[in-house]
Coordinates of C-alpha atoms and ligand atoms in Angstrom, one line a residue:
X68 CA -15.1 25.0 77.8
X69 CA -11.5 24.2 77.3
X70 CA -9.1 27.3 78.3
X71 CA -7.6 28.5 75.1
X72 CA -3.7 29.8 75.3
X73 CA -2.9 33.2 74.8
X74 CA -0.2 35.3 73.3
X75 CA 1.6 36.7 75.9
X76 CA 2.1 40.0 75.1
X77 CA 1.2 43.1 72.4
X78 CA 4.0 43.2 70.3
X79 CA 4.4 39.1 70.7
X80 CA 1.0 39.5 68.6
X81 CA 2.3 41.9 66.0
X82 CA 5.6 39.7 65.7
X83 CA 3.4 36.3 65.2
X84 CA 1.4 38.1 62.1
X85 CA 4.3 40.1 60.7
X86 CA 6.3 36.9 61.2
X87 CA 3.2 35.0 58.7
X88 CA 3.1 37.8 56.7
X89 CA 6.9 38.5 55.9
X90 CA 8.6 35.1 53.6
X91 CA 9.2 33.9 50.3
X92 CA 6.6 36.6 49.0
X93 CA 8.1 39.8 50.1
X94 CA 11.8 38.4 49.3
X95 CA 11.7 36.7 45.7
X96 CA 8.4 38.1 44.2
X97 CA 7.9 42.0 45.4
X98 CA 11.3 43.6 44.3
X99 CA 11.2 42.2 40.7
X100 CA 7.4 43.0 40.2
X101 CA 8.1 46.1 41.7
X102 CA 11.5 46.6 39.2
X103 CA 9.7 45.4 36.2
X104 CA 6.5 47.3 36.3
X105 CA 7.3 50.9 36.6
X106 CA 9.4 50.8 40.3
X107 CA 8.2 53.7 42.7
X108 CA 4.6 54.0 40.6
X109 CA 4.4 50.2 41.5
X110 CA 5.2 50.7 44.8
X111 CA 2.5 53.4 45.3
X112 CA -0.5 51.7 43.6
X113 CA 0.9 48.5 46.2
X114 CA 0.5 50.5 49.1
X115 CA -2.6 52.1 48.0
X116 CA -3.9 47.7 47.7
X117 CA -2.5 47.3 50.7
X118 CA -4.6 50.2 52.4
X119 CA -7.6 49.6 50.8
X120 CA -7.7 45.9 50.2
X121 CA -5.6 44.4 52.7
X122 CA -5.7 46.4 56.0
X123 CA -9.4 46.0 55.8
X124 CA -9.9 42.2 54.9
X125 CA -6.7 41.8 57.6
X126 CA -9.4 43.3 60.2
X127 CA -12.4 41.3 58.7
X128 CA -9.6 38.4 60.0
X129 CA -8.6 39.6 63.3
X130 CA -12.2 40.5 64.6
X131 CA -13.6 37.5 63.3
X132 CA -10.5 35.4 65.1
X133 CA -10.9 37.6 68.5
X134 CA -14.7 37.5 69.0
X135 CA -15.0 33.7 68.2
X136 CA -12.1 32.8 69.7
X137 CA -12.0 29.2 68.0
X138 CA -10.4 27.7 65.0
X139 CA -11.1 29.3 61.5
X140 CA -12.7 26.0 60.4
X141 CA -15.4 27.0 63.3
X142 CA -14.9 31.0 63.9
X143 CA -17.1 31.7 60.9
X144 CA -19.7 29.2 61.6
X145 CA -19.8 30.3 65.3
X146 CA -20.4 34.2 64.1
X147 CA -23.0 33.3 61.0
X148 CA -26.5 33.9 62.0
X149 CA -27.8 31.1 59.7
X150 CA -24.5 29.2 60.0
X151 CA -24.4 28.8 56.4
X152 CA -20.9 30.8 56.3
X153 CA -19.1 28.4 57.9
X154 CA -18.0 27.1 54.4
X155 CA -15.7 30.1 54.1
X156 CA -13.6 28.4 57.5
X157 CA -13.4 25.2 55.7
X158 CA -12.0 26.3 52.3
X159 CA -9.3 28.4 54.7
X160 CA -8.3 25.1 56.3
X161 CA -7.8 23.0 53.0
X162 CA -6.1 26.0 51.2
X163 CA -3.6 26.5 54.5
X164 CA -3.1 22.7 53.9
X165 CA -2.0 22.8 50.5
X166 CA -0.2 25.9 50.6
X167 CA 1.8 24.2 53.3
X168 CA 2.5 21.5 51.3
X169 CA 4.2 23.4 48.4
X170 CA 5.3 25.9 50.2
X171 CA 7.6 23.6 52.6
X172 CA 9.0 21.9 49.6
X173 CA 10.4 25.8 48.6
X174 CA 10.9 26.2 52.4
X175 CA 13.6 23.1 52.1
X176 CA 15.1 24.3 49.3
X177 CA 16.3 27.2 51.2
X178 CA 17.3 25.3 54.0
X179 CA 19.4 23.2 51.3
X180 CA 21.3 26.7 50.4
X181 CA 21.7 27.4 53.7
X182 CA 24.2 24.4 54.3
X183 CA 25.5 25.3 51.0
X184 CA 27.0 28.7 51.6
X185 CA 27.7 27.9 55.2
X186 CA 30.1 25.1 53.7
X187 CA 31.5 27.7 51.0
X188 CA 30.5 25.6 47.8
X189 CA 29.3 28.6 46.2
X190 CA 33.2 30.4 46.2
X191 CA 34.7 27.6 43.9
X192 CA 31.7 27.0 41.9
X193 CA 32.2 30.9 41.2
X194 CA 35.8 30.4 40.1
X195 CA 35.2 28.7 36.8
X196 CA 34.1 30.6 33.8
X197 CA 31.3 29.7 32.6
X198 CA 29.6 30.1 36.6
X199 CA 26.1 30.5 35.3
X200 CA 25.7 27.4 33.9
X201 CA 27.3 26.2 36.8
X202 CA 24.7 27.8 39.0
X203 CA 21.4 26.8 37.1
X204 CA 22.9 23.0 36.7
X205 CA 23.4 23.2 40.6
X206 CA 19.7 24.1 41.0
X207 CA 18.6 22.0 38.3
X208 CA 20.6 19.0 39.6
X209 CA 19.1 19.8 43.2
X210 CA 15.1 20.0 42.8
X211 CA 15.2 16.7 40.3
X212 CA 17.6 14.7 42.1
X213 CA 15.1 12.0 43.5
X214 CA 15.8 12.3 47.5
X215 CA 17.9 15.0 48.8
X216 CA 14.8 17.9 48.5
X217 CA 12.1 15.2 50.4
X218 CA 14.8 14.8 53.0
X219 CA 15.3 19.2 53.4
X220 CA 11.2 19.1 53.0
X221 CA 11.0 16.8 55.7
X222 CA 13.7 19.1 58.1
X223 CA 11.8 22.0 58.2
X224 CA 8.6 21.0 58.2
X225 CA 9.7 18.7 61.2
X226 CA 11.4 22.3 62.7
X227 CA 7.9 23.4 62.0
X228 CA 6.3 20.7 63.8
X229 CA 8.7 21.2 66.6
X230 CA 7.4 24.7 67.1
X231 CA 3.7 24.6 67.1
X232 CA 4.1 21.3 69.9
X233 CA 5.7 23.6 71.9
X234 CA 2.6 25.3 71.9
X235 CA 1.4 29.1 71.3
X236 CA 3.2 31.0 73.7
X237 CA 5.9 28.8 74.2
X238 CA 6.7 28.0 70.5
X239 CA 4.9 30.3 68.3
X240 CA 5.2 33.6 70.2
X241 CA 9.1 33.0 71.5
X242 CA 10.0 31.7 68.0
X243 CA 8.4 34.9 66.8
X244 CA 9.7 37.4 69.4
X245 CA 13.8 36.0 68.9
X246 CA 12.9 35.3 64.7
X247 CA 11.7 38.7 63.6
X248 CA 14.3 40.8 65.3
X249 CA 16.9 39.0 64.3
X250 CA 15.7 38.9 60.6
X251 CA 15.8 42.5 60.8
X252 CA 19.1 42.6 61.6
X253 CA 20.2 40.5 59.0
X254 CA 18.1 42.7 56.6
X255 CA 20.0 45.7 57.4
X256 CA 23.6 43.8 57.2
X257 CA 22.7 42.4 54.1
X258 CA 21.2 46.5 52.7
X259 CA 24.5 47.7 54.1
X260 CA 27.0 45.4 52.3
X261 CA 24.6 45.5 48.6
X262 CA 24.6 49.7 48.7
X263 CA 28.4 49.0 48.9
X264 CA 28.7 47.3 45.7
X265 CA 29.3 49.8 42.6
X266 CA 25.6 49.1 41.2
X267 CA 24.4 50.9 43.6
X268 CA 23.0 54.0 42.0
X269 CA 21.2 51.4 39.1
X270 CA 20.1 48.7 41.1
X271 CA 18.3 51.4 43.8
X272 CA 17.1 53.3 40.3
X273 CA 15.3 49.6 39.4
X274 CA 13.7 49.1 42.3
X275 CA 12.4 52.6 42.8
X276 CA 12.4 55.1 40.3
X277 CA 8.9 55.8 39.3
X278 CA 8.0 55.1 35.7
X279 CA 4.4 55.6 35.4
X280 CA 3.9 54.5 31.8
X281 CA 4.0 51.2 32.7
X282 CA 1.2 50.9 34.9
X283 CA -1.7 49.2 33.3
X284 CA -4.7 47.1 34.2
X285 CA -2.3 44.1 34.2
X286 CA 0.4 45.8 36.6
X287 CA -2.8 47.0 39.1
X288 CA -3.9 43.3 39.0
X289 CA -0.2 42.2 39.8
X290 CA -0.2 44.6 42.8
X291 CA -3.0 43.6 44.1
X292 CA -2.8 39.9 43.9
X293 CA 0.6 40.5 45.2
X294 CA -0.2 42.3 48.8
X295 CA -2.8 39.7 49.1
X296 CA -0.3 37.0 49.3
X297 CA 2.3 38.9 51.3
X298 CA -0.3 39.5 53.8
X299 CA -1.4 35.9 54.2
X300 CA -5.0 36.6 53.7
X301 CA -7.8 34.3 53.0
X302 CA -6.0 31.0 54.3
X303 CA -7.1 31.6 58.3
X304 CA -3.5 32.6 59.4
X305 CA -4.6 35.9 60.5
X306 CA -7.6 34.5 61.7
X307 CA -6.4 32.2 63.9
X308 CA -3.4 34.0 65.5
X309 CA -6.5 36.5 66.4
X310 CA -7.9 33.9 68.5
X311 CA -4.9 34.0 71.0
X312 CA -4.8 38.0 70.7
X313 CA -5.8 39.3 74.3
X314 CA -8.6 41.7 74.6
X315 CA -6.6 44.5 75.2
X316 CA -4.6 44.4 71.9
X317 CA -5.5 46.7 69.8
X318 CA -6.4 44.9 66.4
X319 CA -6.5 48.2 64.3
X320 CA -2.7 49.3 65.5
X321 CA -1.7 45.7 64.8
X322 CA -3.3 45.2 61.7
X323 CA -1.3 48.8 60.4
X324 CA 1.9 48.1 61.9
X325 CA 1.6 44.5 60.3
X326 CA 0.9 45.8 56.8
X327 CA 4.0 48.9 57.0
X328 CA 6.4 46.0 58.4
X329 CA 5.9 43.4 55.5
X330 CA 5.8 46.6 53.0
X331 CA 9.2 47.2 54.6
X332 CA 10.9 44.2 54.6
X333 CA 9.5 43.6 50.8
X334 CA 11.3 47.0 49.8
X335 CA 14.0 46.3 51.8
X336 CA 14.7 42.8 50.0
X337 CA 14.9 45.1 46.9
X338 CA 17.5 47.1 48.3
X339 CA 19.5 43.8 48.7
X340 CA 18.9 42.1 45.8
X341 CA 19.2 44.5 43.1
X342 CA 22.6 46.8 43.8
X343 CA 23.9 43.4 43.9
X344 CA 22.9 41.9 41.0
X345 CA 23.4 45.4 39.2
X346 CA 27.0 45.3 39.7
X347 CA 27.4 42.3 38.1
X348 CA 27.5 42.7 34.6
X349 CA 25.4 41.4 32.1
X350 CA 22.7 39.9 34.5
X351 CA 19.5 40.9 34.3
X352 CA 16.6 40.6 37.4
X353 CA 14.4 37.6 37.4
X354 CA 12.1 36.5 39.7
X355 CA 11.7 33.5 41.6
X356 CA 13.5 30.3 41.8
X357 CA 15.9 31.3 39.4
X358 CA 16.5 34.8 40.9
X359 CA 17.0 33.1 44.6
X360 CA 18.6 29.9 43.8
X361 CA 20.5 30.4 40.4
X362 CA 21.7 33.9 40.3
X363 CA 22.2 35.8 43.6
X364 CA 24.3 32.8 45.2
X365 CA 27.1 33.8 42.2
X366 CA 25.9 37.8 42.2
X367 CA 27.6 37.6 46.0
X368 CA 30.5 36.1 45.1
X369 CA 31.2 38.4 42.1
X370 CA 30.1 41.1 43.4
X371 CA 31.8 41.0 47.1
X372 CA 34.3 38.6 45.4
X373 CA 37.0 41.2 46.2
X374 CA 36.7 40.1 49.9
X375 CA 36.1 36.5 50.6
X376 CA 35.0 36.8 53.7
X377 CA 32.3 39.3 53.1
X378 CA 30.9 37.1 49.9
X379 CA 30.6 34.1 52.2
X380 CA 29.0 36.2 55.4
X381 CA 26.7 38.1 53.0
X382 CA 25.8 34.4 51.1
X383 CA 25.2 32.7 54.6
X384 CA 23.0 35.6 56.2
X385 CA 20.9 35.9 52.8
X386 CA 20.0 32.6 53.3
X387 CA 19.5 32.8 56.8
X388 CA 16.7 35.5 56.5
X389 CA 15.1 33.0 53.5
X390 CA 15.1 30.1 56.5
X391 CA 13.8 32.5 59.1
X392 CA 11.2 34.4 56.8
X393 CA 9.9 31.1 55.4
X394 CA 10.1 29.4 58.6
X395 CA 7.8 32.2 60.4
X396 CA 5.2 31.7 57.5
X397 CA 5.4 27.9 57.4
X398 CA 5.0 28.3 61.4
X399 CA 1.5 30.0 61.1
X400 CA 0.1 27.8 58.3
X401 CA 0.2 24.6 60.0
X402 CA -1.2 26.4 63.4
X403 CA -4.0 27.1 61.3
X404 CA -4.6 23.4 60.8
X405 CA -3.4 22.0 63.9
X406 CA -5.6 24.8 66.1
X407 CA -8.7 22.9 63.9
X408 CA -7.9 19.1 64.2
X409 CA -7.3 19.7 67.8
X410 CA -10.0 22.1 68.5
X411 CA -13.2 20.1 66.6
X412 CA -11.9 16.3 66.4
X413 CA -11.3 16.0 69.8
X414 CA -7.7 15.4 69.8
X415 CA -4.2 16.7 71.6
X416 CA -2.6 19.2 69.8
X417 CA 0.4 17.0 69.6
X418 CA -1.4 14.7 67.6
X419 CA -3.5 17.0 65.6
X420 CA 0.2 18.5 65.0
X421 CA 2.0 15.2 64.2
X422 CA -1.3 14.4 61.3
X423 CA -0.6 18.1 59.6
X424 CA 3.3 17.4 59.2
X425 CA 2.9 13.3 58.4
X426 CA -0.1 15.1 55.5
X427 CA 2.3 17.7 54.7
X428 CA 4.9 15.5 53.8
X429 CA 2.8 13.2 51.7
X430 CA 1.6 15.9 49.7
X431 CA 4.8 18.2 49.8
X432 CA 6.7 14.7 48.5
X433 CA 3.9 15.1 45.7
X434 CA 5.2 18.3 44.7
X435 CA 9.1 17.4 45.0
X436 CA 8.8 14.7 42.6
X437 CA 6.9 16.7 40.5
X438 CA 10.3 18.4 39.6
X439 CA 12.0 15.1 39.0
X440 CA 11.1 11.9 38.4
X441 CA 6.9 13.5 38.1
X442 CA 7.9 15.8 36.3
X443 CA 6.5 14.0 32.4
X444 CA 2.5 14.1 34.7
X445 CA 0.5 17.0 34.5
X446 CA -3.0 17.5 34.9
X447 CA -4.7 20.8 33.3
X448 CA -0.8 21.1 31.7
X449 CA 0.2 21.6 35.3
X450 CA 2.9 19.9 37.0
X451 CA 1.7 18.7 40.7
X452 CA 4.1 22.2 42.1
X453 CA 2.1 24.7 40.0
X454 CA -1.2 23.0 40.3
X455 CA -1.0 23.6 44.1
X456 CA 0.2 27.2 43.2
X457 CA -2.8 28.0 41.0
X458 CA -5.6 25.8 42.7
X459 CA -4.6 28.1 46.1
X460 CA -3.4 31.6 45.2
X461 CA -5.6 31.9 42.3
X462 CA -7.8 30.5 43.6
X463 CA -9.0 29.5 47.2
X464 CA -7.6 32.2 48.3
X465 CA -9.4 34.7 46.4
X466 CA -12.7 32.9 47.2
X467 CA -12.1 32.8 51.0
X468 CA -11.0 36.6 50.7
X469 CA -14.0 37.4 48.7
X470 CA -16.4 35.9 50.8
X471 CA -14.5 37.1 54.1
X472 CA -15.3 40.7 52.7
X473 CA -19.3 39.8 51.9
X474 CA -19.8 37.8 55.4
X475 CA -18.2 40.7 57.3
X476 CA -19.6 43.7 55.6
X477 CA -23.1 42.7 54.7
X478 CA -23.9 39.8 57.7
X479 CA -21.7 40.0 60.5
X480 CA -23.8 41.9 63.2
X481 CA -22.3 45.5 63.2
X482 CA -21.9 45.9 67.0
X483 CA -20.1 42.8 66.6
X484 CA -17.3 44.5 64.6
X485 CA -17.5 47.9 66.5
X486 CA -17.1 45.9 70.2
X487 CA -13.9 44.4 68.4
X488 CA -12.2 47.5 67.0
X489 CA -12.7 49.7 70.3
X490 CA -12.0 46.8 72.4
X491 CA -15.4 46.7 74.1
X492 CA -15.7 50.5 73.9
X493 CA -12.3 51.2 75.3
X494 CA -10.8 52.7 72.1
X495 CA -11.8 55.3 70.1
X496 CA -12.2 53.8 66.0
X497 CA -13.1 56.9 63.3
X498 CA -12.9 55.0 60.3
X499 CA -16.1 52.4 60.9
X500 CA -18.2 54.1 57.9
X501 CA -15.5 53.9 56.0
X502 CA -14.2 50.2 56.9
X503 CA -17.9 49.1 56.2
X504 CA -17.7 51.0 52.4
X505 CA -14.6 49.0 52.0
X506 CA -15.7 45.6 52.9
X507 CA -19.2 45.9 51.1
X508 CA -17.9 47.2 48.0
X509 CA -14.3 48.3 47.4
X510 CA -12.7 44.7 48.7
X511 CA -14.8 42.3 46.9
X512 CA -15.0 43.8 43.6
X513 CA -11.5 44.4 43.6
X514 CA -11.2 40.6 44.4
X515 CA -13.2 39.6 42.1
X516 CA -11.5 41.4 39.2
X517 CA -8.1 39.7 40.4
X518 CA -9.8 36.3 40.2
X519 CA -11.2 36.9 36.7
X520 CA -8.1 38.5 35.4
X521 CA -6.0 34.8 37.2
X522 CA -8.2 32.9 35.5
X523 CA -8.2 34.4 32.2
X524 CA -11.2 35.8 31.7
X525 CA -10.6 39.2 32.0
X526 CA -8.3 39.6 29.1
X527 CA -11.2 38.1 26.8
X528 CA -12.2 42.0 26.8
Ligands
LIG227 N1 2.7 35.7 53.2 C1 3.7 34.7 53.0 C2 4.7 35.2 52.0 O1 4.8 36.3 51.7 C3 3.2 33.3 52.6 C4 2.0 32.9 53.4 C5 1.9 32.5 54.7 C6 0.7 32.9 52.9 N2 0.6 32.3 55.0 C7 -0.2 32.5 54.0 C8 0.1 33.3 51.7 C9 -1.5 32.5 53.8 C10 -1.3 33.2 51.6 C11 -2.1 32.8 52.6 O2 5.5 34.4 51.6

């Protein structure tokens, strides 16, 4: 058998997965779910999904990835006693596929804003009145114009590409070990300069006052669907970073320390985003594209507009940390790919890698256009973008996550999962009862409920 690479080193393995887990999710969706549906009581019932859903199911991942070290298009088939659940590795390899494919399209956007505040555009588009409009037309002008977002798709998925050929300790793990520190660092420049502003009080008071009369059904479901993509389950990510953990780490510790360090960043993206936007008067928090890409670039000029300098550093690191935090994410997706190509069809890495990026493009291009020149074809009333969204969060996802839970807790051979969580016996694990409960019961029927409640069945009742 062909000796499969390593990650060097313990925490090289918590960066890698805390580097998948942490990106666009924790920065432009978590603080205005969080704001919007009741702040700290949000916040709560998300940790409680993260420690009852998502540290469990992130195990399921990592044991499965360790013990079979392969591929998660052939981990689950190597572990299934009747081989039957070897379907659940192949819908992880298509969805990791096309979430990579709209994902990188975002992932260029950001690298587009990048250049944008490093060149100061955004300080004289602030000066007019009027800077809103200015703003959205930017944006607007920017995802339909026909070539400029295939040509930032195609830069970072090729900074992608150039990653993962450097291979798994040498481009995944170093990328990983120099990325997340330094994200951190611009997380805690960025918290420093947004308590400063004078929304301080209110934009803190958004994120995390709790306001339990908000919290419904809806708001549990939003929670929960949310953790599961922050914590890049049910694509193989996890999974196949496990199969370059050594077997000394200790996949319990990891999995925890992974689930408090993307919590973390998430809320600490809050603390960013909202003082800002806060002290600007008159704008209210939104989420997603227009959030990112229409209203914080003018929120840092207003609201550090007093000092030039600062406005532009703040801009520029903000959109730094989007790069690194998407780059990380966008890192692990195609690894899940290329570690499959290369593993079952026979071929170098280099060229399973080159197929992902050249498929990647072909699709992600797909997606572009489907903001421009696409934009009048739907299918379903979807535009190519959303359909990708839907067909995979909603979706695959919650069917590879689902069935994750089912294989692990109800098939896998229990001595199986106990070898993996003590490490062959060498560590002490008190929680096995209690993992099992989860992952027979608590896990999937909580899935299930978020996949009924996506696809609009739920609210029937
Ligand atoms: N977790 C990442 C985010 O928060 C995105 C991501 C990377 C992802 N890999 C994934 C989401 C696998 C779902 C599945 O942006």
């Amino acid at each position: 058998m062909k000796q499969r690479s390593n990650f060097g080193s313990k925490i090289g393995a918590i960066l890698v997965a805390a580097g998948s887990a942490v990106g666009l999710g924790n920065i432009w969706r978590f603080p205005t779910e969080a704001g919007n549906n009741g702040g700290g009581a949000f916040l709560i019932i998300y940790i409680i999904c993260v420690l009852a859903v998502c540290i469990p199911l992130l195990l399921a991942e990592f044991l499965i990835g360790r013990h079979s070290h392969a591929n998660t298009g052939s981990a689950y088939k190597i572990l299934s006693p009747n081989k039957h659940w070897g379907f659940i590795g192949k819908i992880e390899v298509c969805g990791a596929f096309l979430i990579l494919s709209y994902y990188s399209v975002v992932a260029g956007w950001t690298l587009f804003y990048m250049v944008q505040s490093l060149l100061n555009q955004f300080n004289s588009m602030a000066k007019h009145s009027g800077s809103e409009q200015i703003f959205s037309d930017n944006f607007n002008n920017f995802v339909s114009n026909p070539w400029q977002p295939l040509l930032c798709l195609a830069a970072f998925l090729l900074i992608t590409h150039f990653v993962i050929v450097k291979g798994v300790k040498g481009g995944i793990e170093k990328s990983a070990k120099l990325l997340m520190p330094f994200l951190f660092v611009l997380l805690v420049v960025l918290m420093v300069c947004s308590l400063s502003t004078q929304g301080a009080a209110k934009g803190l008071e958004f994120l995390l006052a709790p306001d339990f009369s908000k919290i419904n059904s809806k708001v549990v479901m939003a929670a929960m669907a949310q953790s599961f993509y922050s914590m890049s389950l049910g694509m193989g990510c996890m999974c196949t970073y496990a199969s370059y953990f050594s077997d000394r780490t200790d996949i319990t510790k990891t999995a925890l320390t992974v689930g408090v360090i993307d919590t973390l960043v998430a809320v600490m993206a809050g603390v960013v985003i909202f003082p800002a936007v806060f002290s600007v008067a008159g704008l209210s928090p939104d989420a997603g594209p227009s959030l990112v890409f229409i209203a914080l670039p003018n929120v840092f000029q207003m609201a550090l507009g007093g000092i030039p300098v600062l406005a532009y550093v703040c801009s520029l690191a903000f959109y730094i940390l989007l790069v690194v935090a998407t780059l990380t994410s966008t890192i692990s997706l195609h690894e899940v790919i290329t570690a499959f190509l290369s593993e079952t069809r026979n071929m170098s890495r280099k060229r399973a890698a080159a197929l992902v990026t050249a498929g990647c493009l072909v699709l992600g291009t797909l997606c572009s256009l489907s903001m421009g020149v696409l934009a009048d074809f739907k299918i379903a009333g979807m535009s190519i973008f959303d359909l990708f969204d839907y067909v995979t969060a909603k979706l695959m996802l919650l069917a590879a996550g689902f069935f994750t839970s089912i294989f692990t807790g109800w098939v896998l051979q229990q001595k199986i999962i106990k070898y993996e969580l003590t490490n062959g016996g060498m560590l002490k694990f008190r929680w096995f009862k209690l993992l099992i409960f989860l992952l027979r019961f608590v896990v999937p029927v909580a899935i299930a409920l978020v996949f009924l409640d996506g696809i609009g069945i739920l609210s029937i009742f």
